[in-house]
Structures are given as C-alpha cells and as structure tokens.
Amino acid sequence: MDTYLKETKILDYSNASIQKLLEQRGWENLDTVAKVQAIYNFVRDEIKFGYNVSDYISASQVLNDGYGQCNTKATLLMALLRATDVPNRIHGFTINKALQKGAITGIWYRLSPKNILHSWVEVWVNEQWYFLEGVILDKPYLTKLQEQNSDCKTTFCGFGVYTDNFENPPIEWNLNNTFIQDKGINRDFGVFDTPDAFYAKHQQELNAFKKFIFQHIVRHIMNNNVERIRNKKV
C-alpha cells in the first residue's frame, strides 16, 4: 500500500498549512473508520463547493482557497488521508456538462465543453476499496438546493448534481460508497495512483482562449451563482 501513501507535487501534505490542520484536528489519533469519516466530512462541508482556477492545483492551495469541485476536493481529500496513513487512489472520468447547468448559464454554458473532466477518490479500508464521490457538495449548499426544488424527489440534474435520489442522495460515509454526480458519467479513464499521473494523461478540453475566459471570468460567475443558492432564503 506504500504506493497509495506517497506524497507528490499535487498531494503536498508536508505543506505547513496542511500539517497545522492535522495538528489542530487530531485525526491521526482516531481509528481508521472514524478518521476517514472525519476527514471526508471536513472536505465535504468545511471546504465549500466552488470552482478553483484549475484542476491541477495542489492540496495546500485547495485548503487555502476554502472551496473546490470534484477534482480539487479529491486532491485535498487524498492528501489528508495519505498524511494520516490511509491508502487511496483516484478514479478518472468525464461527465456530461448538463449537470453544471444552473451554476453556469447562457452563452457561457453553450461555450463550455460537452464533456467535463471528473474524478472521485477510492479509499482502502478493511481490505476493500470505497468510492467517495459524495464529497463534492457541501451540505449547506445541497440542502438549499433541495429546499428550492422540493417537488423533486428522484432524478435531478443541474447545479452540480446528477443523482437518481435527490431527496436523500448517498453522501454520508460509513463503510459504503458515496455519490452525488455519478449519473452524469459518460467515459471511464480508470484508476491512477496519483492525481499527478491522471492529469499528465488527461486534461480538460479547453483551448488557450477558453481556458483564460474560464479562469478569469466564467468561474467567478459560477461561484457567485453557487453562493446565491447557498445564501438564498426559501
């Protein structure tokens, strides 16, 4: 399992900010199941759902940003788990852009690529791999989204969600797989030991101009849309 514990440029768990967090939280002192639960819940709920400047940023930058999406939250989750001796790997996919509609609208939605790079973390606990995709959306955001769409109980697609159980999606981990966007998956790239290896082989399909527009304009619009939902009174 040493392969699934190593530090990398992206999984920079020796960074001072990550080490300080580990010291404050005391996760190393928990048993394995409690440790995974605590770290998973931290990344899910205390790191807000939002769009970073790139998929390829380091775990310490995700922590510093205080928000993330599927790929960047996966990076931070992996780093924190490895720092506390919990083996893990990354599984890469693409998802249909339809699940982003609402978070991104109008011309920006039309210009976005049809297939969006996606990933989830697989964690090794009790001789079994568990899938931790449900970490993507913080519960305050998801709860507001559910309140604003209370007539929907089953399949919901949009605003960062694609699930067949919108009323009660499987986002709590207790020796089970968790999901929130899995119904949007349309291509499977397989598993990788590290995000560094994954992104060396697969990157988002954006030309230089679209990448600049996303980094400097579109992601800020998306983050504002997400924050409005999170703070909206129902």
Coordinates of N, CA and C in Angstrom, one line a residue:
M1 N 0.8 -1.2 0.0 CA 0.0 0.0 0.0 C 0.8 1.3 0.0
D2 N 2.2 1.1 0.0 CA 3.0 2.3 0.1 C 2.8 3.2 -1.1
T3 N 2.5 2.6 -2.3 CA 2.2 3.4 -3.5 C 1.1 4.4 -3.3
Y4 N 0.1 4.0 -2.5 CA -1.1 4.8 -2.2 C -1.0 5.8 -1.0
L5 N 0.3 5.9 -0.6 CA 0.5 6.8 0.6 C 1.5 7.9 0.2
K6 N 2.2 7.8 -0.9 CA 3.3 8.7 -1.2 C 2.8 10.1 -1.4
E7 N 3.7 11.1 -1.1 CA 3.5 12.5 -1.4 C 3.9 12.8 -2.8
T8 N 3.2 13.8 -3.4 CA 3.6 14.2 -4.7 C 3.5 15.8 -4.8
K9 N 3.8 16.3 -5.9 CA 3.7 17.8 -6.1 C 2.3 18.3 -5.8
I10 N 1.3 17.5 -6.3 CA -0.1 17.9 -6.1 C -0.6 17.5 -4.7
L11 N -0.2 16.3 -4.3 CA -0.5 15.9 -2.9 C 0.6 16.3 -1.9
D12 N 0.6 17.6 -1.7 CA 1.8 18.2 -0.9 C 1.4 18.2 0.6
Y13 N 1.2 17.1 1.2 CA 0.7 17.0 2.6 C 1.8 17.4 3.6
S14 N 3.0 17.6 3.2 CA 4.0 18.2 4.1 C 3.9 19.7 4.3
N15 N 3.1 20.3 3.4 CA 3.0 21.8 3.5 C 2.5 22.2 4.9
A16 N 3.0 23.3 5.3 CA 2.8 23.8 6.7 C 1.3 24.0 7.0
S17 N 0.5 24.5 6.0 CA -0.9 24.7 6.3 C -1.6 23.4 6.5
I18 N -1.2 22.3 5.8 CA -1.9 21.0 6.0 C -1.4 20.4 7.3
Q19 N -0.1 20.5 7.6 CA 0.4 20.0 8.9 C -0.3 20.7 10.1
K20 N -0.5 22.0 10.0 CA -1.2 22.7 11.0 C -2.6 22.2 11.2
L21 N -3.3 22.0 10.1 CA -4.7 21.5 10.2 C -4.7 20.1 10.9
L22 N -3.8 19.2 10.5 CA -3.7 17.9 11.1 C -3.5 18.0 12.6
E23 N -2.6 18.9 13.0 CA -2.3 19.0 14.4 C -3.6 19.6 15.2
Q24 N -4.3 20.5 14.6 CA -5.5 21.1 15.2 C -6.6 20.0 15.3
R25 N -6.8 19.2 14.3 CA -7.9 18.3 14.3 C -7.6 17.0 15.0
G26 N -6.4 16.6 15.1 CA -6.0 15.3 15.8 C -6.6 14.1 15.1
W27 N -6.7 14.1 13.8 CA -7.3 12.9 13.1 C -6.4 11.7 13.2
E28 N -5.1 11.9 13.4 CA -4.2 10.7 13.5 C -4.5 9.8 14.6
N29 N -5.1 10.4 15.7 CA -5.4 9.6 16.9 C -6.7 8.8 16.8
L30 N -7.4 8.9 15.7 CA -8.7 8.2 15.5 C -8.4 6.8 14.9
D31 N -9.4 5.9 15.1 CA -9.3 4.6 14.3 C -9.6 4.9 12.9
T32 N -9.3 3.9 12.0 CA -9.3 4.2 10.6 C -10.7 4.6 10.1
V33 N -11.8 4.0 10.5 CA -13.1 4.3 10.0 C -13.5 5.7 10.5
A34 N -13.2 6.0 11.8 CA -13.5 7.4 12.3 C -12.7 8.4 11.6
K35 N -11.4 8.1 11.3 CA -10.5 9.0 10.6 C -11.1 9.4 9.3
V36 N -11.4 8.4 8.5 CA -12.0 8.6 7.1 C -13.2 9.4 7.2
Q37 N -14.1 9.1 8.1 CA -15.4 9.8 8.3 C -15.1 11.3 8.6
A38 N -14.2 11.6 9.5 CA -13.9 12.9 9.9 C -13.3 13.8 8.8
I39 N -12.3 13.2 8.1 CA -11.6 13.9 7.0 C -12.6 14.1 5.9
Y40 N -13.4 13.1 5.5 CA -14.4 13.2 4.5 C -15.4 14.3 4.8
N41 N -15.9 14.3 6.0 CA -16.9 15.3 6.4 C -16.3 16.7 6.3
F42 N -15.0 16.8 6.7 CA -14.3 18.1 6.7 C -14.2 18.6 5.2
V43 N -13.8 17.8 4.3 CA -13.6 18.2 2.9 C -15.0 18.5 2.3
R44 N -16.0 17.7 2.6 CA -17.3 17.9 2.1 C -17.9 19.2 2.5
D45 N -17.9 19.5 3.8 CA -18.7 20.6 4.4 C -17.9 21.8 4.7
E46 N -16.7 21.7 5.1 CA -15.9 22.9 5.5 C -15.1 23.4 4.3
I47 N -15.0 22.7 3.3 CA -14.4 23.2 2.0 C -15.7 23.3 1.1
K48 N -16.1 24.5 0.9 CA -17.3 24.8 0.1 C -17.2 24.3 -1.3
F49 N -18.4 24.0 -1.9 CA -18.4 23.7 -3.3 C -18.2 25.0 -4.1
G50 N -17.2 24.9 -5.0 CA -16.9 26.1 -5.8 C -15.8 25.7 -6.8
Y51 N -15.5 26.7 -7.7 CA -14.7 26.4 -8.9 C -13.3 27.1 -8.7
N52 N -12.3 26.3 -8.6 CA -10.9 26.9 -8.5 C -10.3 27.3 -9.8
V53 N -9.2 27.9 -9.8 CA -8.6 28.3 -11.1 C -8.2 27.2 -12.0
S54 N -8.0 26.0 -11.4 CA -7.5 24.9 -12.3 C -7.8 23.6 -11.5
D55 N -7.9 22.5 -12.3 CA -8.0 21.2 -11.7 C -6.7 20.7 -11.1
Y56 N -5.6 21.3 -11.5 CA -4.2 20.8 -11.2 C -3.5 21.4 -10.0
I57 N -4.3 22.2 -9.3 CA -3.6 22.9 -8.2 C -3.3 21.9 -7.0
S58 N -2.4 22.3 -6.1 CA -2.0 21.4 -5.0 C -3.1 21.4 -4.0
A59 N -3.0 20.4 -3.1 CA -3.9 20.2 -2.0 C -3.8 21.4 -1.1
S60 N -2.6 22.0 -0.8 CA -2.5 23.1 0.1 C -3.2 24.3 -0.5
Q61 N -3.2 24.5 -1.8 CA -3.9 25.6 -2.4 C -5.4 25.4 -2.3
V62 N -5.9 24.2 -2.5 CA -7.3 24.0 -2.3 C -7.7 24.3 -0.9
L63 N -6.9 23.9 0.1 CA -7.2 24.3 1.5 C -7.2 25.8 1.7
N64 N -6.2 26.4 1.1 CA -6.1 27.9 1.2 C -7.3 28.6 0.5
D65 N -7.8 28.1 -0.6 CA -8.9 28.6 -1.3 C -10.2 28.5 -0.4
G66 N -10.3 27.4 0.3 CA -11.5 27.1 1.1 C -12.7 26.6 0.3
Y67 N -12.5 26.3 -1.0 CA -13.6 25.8 -1.8 C -13.0 24.9 -2.9
G68 N -13.8 24.1 -3.5 CA -13.4 23.2 -4.5 C -14.5 22.5 -5.2
Q69 N -14.2 21.8 -6.3 CA -15.1 21.0 -7.1 C -14.7 19.5 -7.0
C70 N -15.2 18.7 -7.9 CA -14.9 17.3 -7.8 C -13.4 17.0 -7.8
N71 N -12.7 17.6 -8.8 CA -11.2 17.2 -8.9 C -10.4 17.8 -7.8
T72 N -10.6 19.1 -7.4 CA -9.8 19.7 -6.4 C -10.1 19.2 -5.0
K73 N -11.4 18.9 -4.8 CA -11.7 18.3 -3.5 C -11.1 16.9 -3.3
A74 N -11.1 16.2 -4.5 CA -10.5 14.9 -4.5 C -9.0 15.0 -4.1
T75 N -8.3 16.0 -4.6 CA -6.9 16.2 -4.3 C -6.7 16.5 -2.8
L76 N -7.5 17.3 -2.2 CA -7.3 17.6 -0.8 C -7.7 16.4 0.0
L77 N -8.8 15.7 -0.3 CA -9.2 14.5 0.4 C -8.0 13.5 0.4
M78 N -7.5 13.3 -0.8 CA -6.4 12.3 -0.9 C -5.2 12.7 0.0
A79 N -4.8 13.9 -0.1 CA -3.6 14.4 0.7 C -3.8 14.2 2.2
L80 N -5.0 14.6 2.7 CA -5.3 14.5 4.1 C -5.3 13.0 4.5
L81 N -5.9 12.2 3.7 CA -6.0 10.7 4.0 C -4.6 10.1 4.0
R82 N -3.8 10.5 3.0 CA -2.4 9.9 3.0 C -1.6 10.4 4.1
A83 N -1.8 11.7 4.5 CA -1.0 12.2 5.6 C -1.3 11.5 6.9
T84 N -2.5 10.8 7.0 CA -2.8 10.1 8.2 C -2.8 8.6 8.0
D85 N -2.0 8.2 6.9 CA -1.7 6.8 6.7 C -2.9 6.0 6.2
V86 N -3.8 6.6 5.5 CA -5.0 5.9 4.9 C -4.7 5.8 3.3
P87 N -4.5 4.6 2.8 CA -4.2 4.5 1.4 C -5.4 4.9 0.5
N88 N -5.1 5.5 -0.6 CA -6.1 5.9 -1.6 C -5.6 6.1 -3.0
R89 N -6.5 6.2 -3.9 CA -6.1 6.4 -5.3 C -7.2 7.2 -6.0
I90 N -7.0 7.6 -7.2 CA -8.0 8.5 -7.9 C -8.5 7.7 -9.1
H91 N -9.8 7.9 -9.3 CA -10.5 7.3 -10.5 C -11.0 8.4 -11.4
G92 N -10.6 8.4 -12.7 CA -10.9 9.5 -13.6 C -12.0 9.2 -14.6
F93 N -12.8 10.2 -14.9 CA -13.9 10.1 -15.8 C -14.1 11.4 -16.6
T94 N -15.1 11.4 -17.4 CA -15.7 12.6 -17.9 C -17.2 12.5 -17.5
I95 N -17.8 13.7 -17.3 CA -19.2 13.8 -17.1 C -19.8 14.8 -18.1
N96 N -21.1 14.6 -18.3 CA -21.8 15.5 -19.2 C -22.0 16.9 -18.6
K97 N -21.8 17.9 -19.4 CA -21.9 19.3 -18.8 C -23.3 19.6 -18.3
A98 N -24.3 18.8 -18.7 CA -25.7 19.1 -18.3 C -25.8 19.3 -16.8
L99 N -25.0 18.6 -16.0 CA -25.2 18.7 -14.6 C -24.6 20.0 -14.0
Q100 N -24.0 20.8 -14.8 CA -23.5 22.1 -14.4 C -24.5 23.2 -14.7
K101 N -25.5 22.9 -15.5 CA -26.4 23.9 -15.9 C -27.1 24.5 -14.7
G102 N -27.2 25.8 -14.6 CA -27.7 26.5 -13.5 C -26.6 27.2 -12.7
A103 N -25.5 26.4 -12.5 CA -24.3 27.0 -11.9 C -23.6 27.9 -13.0
I104 N -23.8 27.4 -14.3 CA -23.3 28.1 -15.4 C -24.5 28.2 -16.4
T105 N -24.7 29.4 -17.0 CA -25.9 29.7 -17.8 C -25.5 30.4 -19.1
G106 N -26.5 30.5 -20.0 CA -26.4 31.4 -21.1 C -25.3 31.0 -22.1
I107 N -24.6 32.0 -22.6 CA -23.6 31.8 -23.6 C -22.4 31.0 -23.0
W108 N -22.1 31.2 -21.7 CA -21.0 30.5 -21.1 C -21.3 29.0 -21.0
Y109 N -22.6 28.6 -20.8 CA -22.9 27.2 -20.8 C -22.8 26.7 -22.2
R110 N -23.2 27.4 -23.2 CA -23.1 26.9 -24.6 C -21.7 26.8 -25.1
L111 N -20.8 27.6 -24.6 CA -19.4 27.6 -25.0 C -18.6 26.5 -24.2
S112 N -19.1 26.0 -23.1 CA -18.4 25.1 -22.3 C -18.3 23.7 -23.0
P113 N -17.2 23.0 -22.8 CA -17.1 21.6 -23.4 C -18.2 20.7 -23.0
K114 N -18.6 19.8 -23.9 CA -19.7 18.9 -23.6 C -19.3 17.9 -22.5
N115 N -18.0 17.5 -22.5 CA -17.6 16.5 -21.5 C -16.6 17.2 -20.6
I116 N -16.9 17.1 -19.3 CA -16.1 17.8 -18.3 C -15.3 16.7 -17.5
L117 N -14.0 17.0 -17.3 CA -13.1 16.1 -16.5 C -13.6 16.0 -15.1
H118 N -13.6 14.7 -14.7 CA -14.2 14.4 -13.4 C -13.4 13.3 -12.7
S119 N -13.5 13.3 -11.4 CA -12.8 12.2 -10.6 C -13.4 12.0 -9.3
W120 N -13.2 10.8 -8.7 CA -13.5 10.6 -7.3 C -12.3 9.8 -6.7
V121 N -12.3 9.8 -5.3 CA -11.3 9.2 -4.5 C -11.8 7.8 -4.2
E122 N -10.9 6.8 -4.3 CA -11.2 5.5 -3.8 C -10.2 5.2 -2.6
V123 N -10.8 4.8 -1.5 CA -10.1 4.7 -0.2 C -10.1 3.2 0.2
W124 N -8.9 2.8 0.7 CA -8.8 1.4 1.1 C -9.0 1.2 2.6
V125 N -10.1 0.6 3.0 CA -10.4 0.4 4.4 C -10.9 -1.0 4.6
N126 N -10.4 -1.7 5.6 CA -10.8 -3.1 5.9 C -10.7 -4.0 4.7
E127 N -9.6 -3.9 3.9 CA -9.4 -4.8 2.8 C -10.4 -4.6 1.6
Q128 N -10.9 -3.3 1.5 CA -11.9 -3.0 0.5 C -11.7 -1.6 0.0
W129 N -12.0 -1.4 -1.3 CA -12.0 0.0 -1.9 C -13.4 0.6 -1.8
Y130 N -13.5 1.8 -1.3 CA -14.7 2.5 -1.2 C -14.6 3.8 -2.1
F131 N -15.7 4.1 -2.8 CA -15.7 5.3 -3.6 C -16.3 6.5 -2.9
L132 N -15.6 7.6 -2.9 CA -16.0 8.8 -2.2 C -16.3 10.0 -3.1
E133 N -17.3 9.8 -3.9 CA -17.7 10.9 -4.8 C -18.6 11.9 -4.1
G134 N -19.3 11.5 -3.1 CA -20.3 12.4 -2.4 C -19.7 13.5 -1.6
V135 N -18.4 13.7 -1.7 CA -17.7 14.8 -1.0 C -17.8 16.1 -1.7
I136 N -18.3 16.1 -2.9 CA -18.2 17.3 -3.8 C -19.0 18.5 -3.3
L137 N -20.3 18.3 -2.9 CA -21.1 19.4 -2.5 C -21.2 19.5 -1.0
D138 N -21.0 20.7 -0.4 CA -21.2 20.9 1.0 C -22.7 20.8 1.3
K139 N -23.0 20.3 2.5 CA -24.4 20.1 2.9 C -25.2 21.4 2.9
P140 N -24.7 22.5 3.4 CA -25.5 23.8 3.3 C -25.9 24.1 1.9
Y141 N -25.1 23.9 0.9 CA -25.4 24.2 -0.4 C -26.5 23.2 -0.9
L142 N -26.2 21.9 -0.7 CA -27.1 20.9 -1.2 C -28.5 21.0 -0.5
T143 N -28.5 21.3 0.8 CA -29.8 21.5 1.5 C -30.6 22.6 0.9
K144 N -30.0 23.8 0.6 CA -30.7 24.9 0.0 C -31.2 24.5 -1.4
L145 N -30.4 23.8 -2.2 CA -30.8 23.3 -3.5 C -32.0 22.4 -3.4
Q146 N -32.0 21.5 -2.4 CA -33.2 20.6 -2.2 C -34.4 21.4 -1.8
E147 N -34.2 22.4 -0.9 CA -35.4 23.3 -0.5 C -36.0 24.0 -1.7
Q148 N -35.1 24.5 -2.6 CA -35.6 25.3 -3.7 C -36.2 24.4 -4.8
N149 N -36.0 23.1 -4.7 CA -36.5 22.2 -5.7 C -37.2 21.0 -4.9
S150 N -38.1 21.4 -4.0 CA -38.7 20.4 -3.1 C -39.6 19.5 -3.7
D151 N -40.1 19.8 -4.9 CA -41.0 19.0 -5.7 C -40.3 17.8 -6.3
C152 N -39.0 17.8 -6.3 CA -38.2 16.8 -6.9 C -37.7 15.8 -5.9
K153 N -38.0 14.5 -6.0 CA -37.6 13.5 -5.0 C -36.6 12.5 -5.6
T154 N -36.6 12.4 -6.9 CA -35.8 11.3 -7.5 C -34.7 11.9 -8.4
T155 N -34.8 11.8 -9.7 CA -33.7 12.2 -10.6 C -33.6 13.8 -10.7
F156 N -32.5 14.3 -10.4 CA -32.2 15.7 -10.5 C -30.9 15.9 -11.2
C157 N -30.9 16.8 -12.2 CA -29.7 17.1 -13.0 C -29.5 18.6 -13.1
G158 N -28.4 19.1 -12.6 CA -28.1 20.5 -12.7 C -27.5 21.1 -11.4
F159 N -26.9 22.3 -11.5 CA -26.3 22.9 -10.3 C -25.3 22.1 -9.6
G160 N -24.6 21.2 -10.3 CA -23.5 20.4 -9.7 C -24.0 19.0 -9.2
V161 N -25.2 18.7 -9.6 CA -25.8 17.4 -9.1 C -26.3 16.6 -10.3
Y162 N -26.1 15.3 -10.2 CA -26.8 14.4 -11.1 C -27.0 13.1 -10.3
T163 N -28.2 12.9 -9.8 CA -28.5 11.7 -8.9 C -29.9 11.3 -9.2
D164 N -30.1 10.0 -8.9 CA -31.5 9.4 -9.0 C -32.2 9.5 -7.7
N165 N -31.6 10.0 -6.7 CA -32.2 10.1 -5.3 C -31.9 11.5 -4.8
F166 N -32.5 12.5 -5.3 CA -32.2 13.9 -4.9 C -32.7 14.2 -3.5
E167 N -33.8 13.5 -3.1 CA -34.3 13.8 -1.8 C -33.3 13.3 -0.7
N168 N -32.7 12.2 -1.0 CA -31.7 11.6 0.0 C -30.5 10.9 -0.7
P169 N -29.7 11.7 -1.3 CA -28.5 11.2 -2.0 C -27.5 10.5 -1.0
P170 N -26.8 9.5 -1.5 CA -25.9 8.8 -0.6 C -24.6 9.5 -0.4
I171 N -24.6 10.6 0.4 CA -23.4 11.4 0.6 C -22.7 11.1 2.0
E172 N -23.4 10.4 2.9 CA -22.8 10.1 4.2 C -21.9 8.8 4.1
W173 N -20.7 8.8 4.6 CA -19.9 7.6 4.5 C -19.8 6.9 5.8
N174 N -20.1 5.6 5.8 CA -19.9 4.7 6.9 C -19.7 3.3 6.3
L175 N -18.6 3.1 5.7 CA -18.2 1.8 5.1 C -19.2 1.6 3.9
N176 N -19.4 2.5 3.0 CA -20.2 2.4 1.8 C -19.6 3.4 0.8
N177 N -20.2 3.3 -0.4 CA -19.8 4.2 -1.5 C -20.7 5.4 -1.4
T178 N -20.2 6.6 -1.7 CA -21.0 7.8 -1.7 C -20.9 8.5 -3.1
F179 N -22.1 9.1 -3.5 CA -22.2 9.6 -4.8 C -23.1 10.9 -4.8
I180 N -22.8 11.8 -5.8 CA -23.7 13.0 -6.0 C -23.7 13.4 -7.5
Q181 N -22.7 13.0 -8.3 CA -22.7 13.3 -9.7 C -22.6 12.1 -10.6
D182 N -22.6 10.9 -10.0 CA -22.2 9.7 -10.8 C -23.1 9.4 -12.0
K183 N -24.3 9.9 -12.0 CA -25.3 9.6 -13.1 C -24.9 10.4 -14.4
G184 N -24.0 11.3 -14.2 CA -23.5 12.1 -15.4 C -22.3 11.5 -16.1
I185 N -21.8 10.5 -15.5 CA -20.5 9.9 -16.1 C -20.8 9.3 -17.5
N186 N -19.9 9.7 -18.4 CA -20.1 9.2 -19.8 C -18.8 8.6 -20.4
R187 N -17.7 8.6 -19.6 CA -16.5 8.0 -20.0 C -15.6 7.6 -18.8
D188 N -15.0 6.5 -18.8 CA -14.2 6.0 -17.7 C -12.8 5.9 -18.1
F189 N -11.9 6.6 -17.4 CA -10.5 6.6 -17.7 C -9.7 5.6 -16.9
G190 N -10.4 5.0 -15.9 CA -9.7 4.0 -15.0 C -9.1 4.7 -13.8
V191 N -8.3 3.9 -13.0 CA -7.7 4.4 -11.8 C -6.3 4.7 -12.0
F192 N -5.8 5.7 -11.1 CA -4.5 6.2 -11.2 C -4.0 6.3 -9.7
D193 N -2.7 6.0 -9.5 CA -2.1 6.1 -8.2 C -2.1 7.5 -7.6
T194 N -2.0 8.5 -8.5 CA -1.9 9.9 -8.0 C -2.7 10.8 -9.0
P195 N -3.1 12.0 -8.5 CA -3.7 12.9 -9.5 C -2.7 13.5 -10.5
D196 N -1.4 13.5 -10.1 CA -0.3 13.9 -11.0 C -0.3 13.1 -12.2
A197 N -0.4 11.7 -12.0 CA -0.4 10.8 -13.1 C -1.7 10.9 -14.0
F198 N -2.8 11.1 -13.3 CA -4.1 11.3 -14.0 C -4.0 12.5 -14.9
Y199 N -3.6 13.7 -14.4 CA -3.6 14.9 -15.1 C -2.5 15.0 -16.2
A200 N -1.5 14.2 -16.0 CA -0.4 14.1 -17.0 C -1.0 13.5 -18.3
K201 N -2.0 12.7 -18.1 CA -2.6 11.9 -19.3 C -3.9 12.5 -19.8
H202 N -4.7 13.1 -18.9 CA -6.0 13.6 -19.2 C -6.2 15.0 -18.7
Q203 N -6.6 16.0 -19.5 CA -6.8 17.3 -19.1 C -8.1 17.8 -19.8
Q204 N -8.7 18.9 -19.2 CA -9.9 19.5 -19.7 C -9.7 20.0 -21.1
E205 N -10.7 19.7 -22.0 CA -10.6 20.1 -23.4 C -11.0 21.6 -23.5
L206 N -10.0 22.4 -23.3 CA -10.2 23.9 -23.5 C -9.0 24.4 -24.2
N207 N -9.2 25.3 -25.2 CA -8.1 25.9 -25.9 C -7.6 27.1 -25.0
A208 N -6.5 27.7 -25.4 CA -5.9 28.7 -24.6 C -6.9 29.9 -24.3
F209 N -7.7 30.3 -25.3 CA -8.6 31.4 -25.1 C -9.7 31.0 -24.1
K210 N -10.3 29.8 -24.3 CA -11.4 29.4 -23.4 C -10.9 29.2 -22.0
K211 N -9.6 28.7 -21.9 CA -9.1 28.5 -20.5 C -8.9 29.8 -19.8
F212 N -8.4 30.8 -20.5 CA -8.3 32.2 -20.0 C -9.6 32.7 -19.5
I213 N -10.7 32.6 -20.4 CA -12.0 33.1 -20.1 C -12.6 32.4 -18.8
F214 N -12.4 31.1 -18.8 CA -12.9 30.3 -17.6 C -12.2 30.8 -16.3
Q215 N -10.9 30.9 -16.4 CA -10.1 31.3 -15.2 C -10.4 32.7 -14.7
H216 N -10.6 33.6 -15.6 CA -10.7 35.0 -15.2 C -12.2 35.5 -15.2
I217 N -13.1 34.8 -15.8 CA -14.5 35.3 -15.9 C -15.5 34.3 -15.4
V218 N -15.5 33.2 -16.2 CA -16.6 32.2 -16.0 C -16.7 31.6 -14.6
R219 N -15.6 31.2 -14.1 CA -15.6 30.5 -12.8 C -16.1 31.5 -11.7
H220 N -15.8 32.8 -11.8 CA -16.3 33.7 -10.8 C -17.8 33.9 -10.9
I221 N -18.3 33.8 -12.1 CA -19.8 33.9 -12.3 C -20.4 32.6 -11.7
M222 N -19.8 31.5 -11.9 CA -20.3 30.2 -11.4 C -20.3 30.2 -9.9
N223 N -19.2 30.7 -9.3 CA -19.1 30.8 -7.8 C -20.1 31.7 -7.2
N224 N -20.4 32.8 -7.9 CA -21.4 33.7 -7.4 C -22.8 33.1 -7.5
N225 N -23.0 32.3 -8.6 CA -24.3 31.6 -8.7 C -24.5 30.6 -7.6
V226 N -23.4 29.9 -7.3 CA -23.5 28.9 -6.2 C -23.7 29.5 -4.9
E227 N -23.0 30.6 -4.6 CA -23.1 31.3 -3.4 C -24.5 31.9 -3.2
R228 N -25.1 32.4 -4.2 CA -26.5 32.9 -4.1 C -27.5 31.8 -3.7
I229 N -27.3 30.6 -4.3 CA -28.1 29.5 -3.9 C -27.9 29.1 -2.4
R230 N -26.6 29.1 -2.0 CA -26.3 28.7 -0.6 C -26.9 29.7 0.4
N231 N -27.0 31.0 0.0 CA -27.4 32.0 0.9 C -28.9 32.4 0.8
K232 N -29.6 31.8 -0.2 CA -30.9 32.3 -0.5 C -31.9 31.8 0.6
K233 N -32.8 32.7 0.9 CA -33.9 32.3 1.9 C -35.0 31.7 1.1
V234 N -35.5 30.5 1.6 CA -36.6 29.8 1.0 C -37.9 30.0 1.7

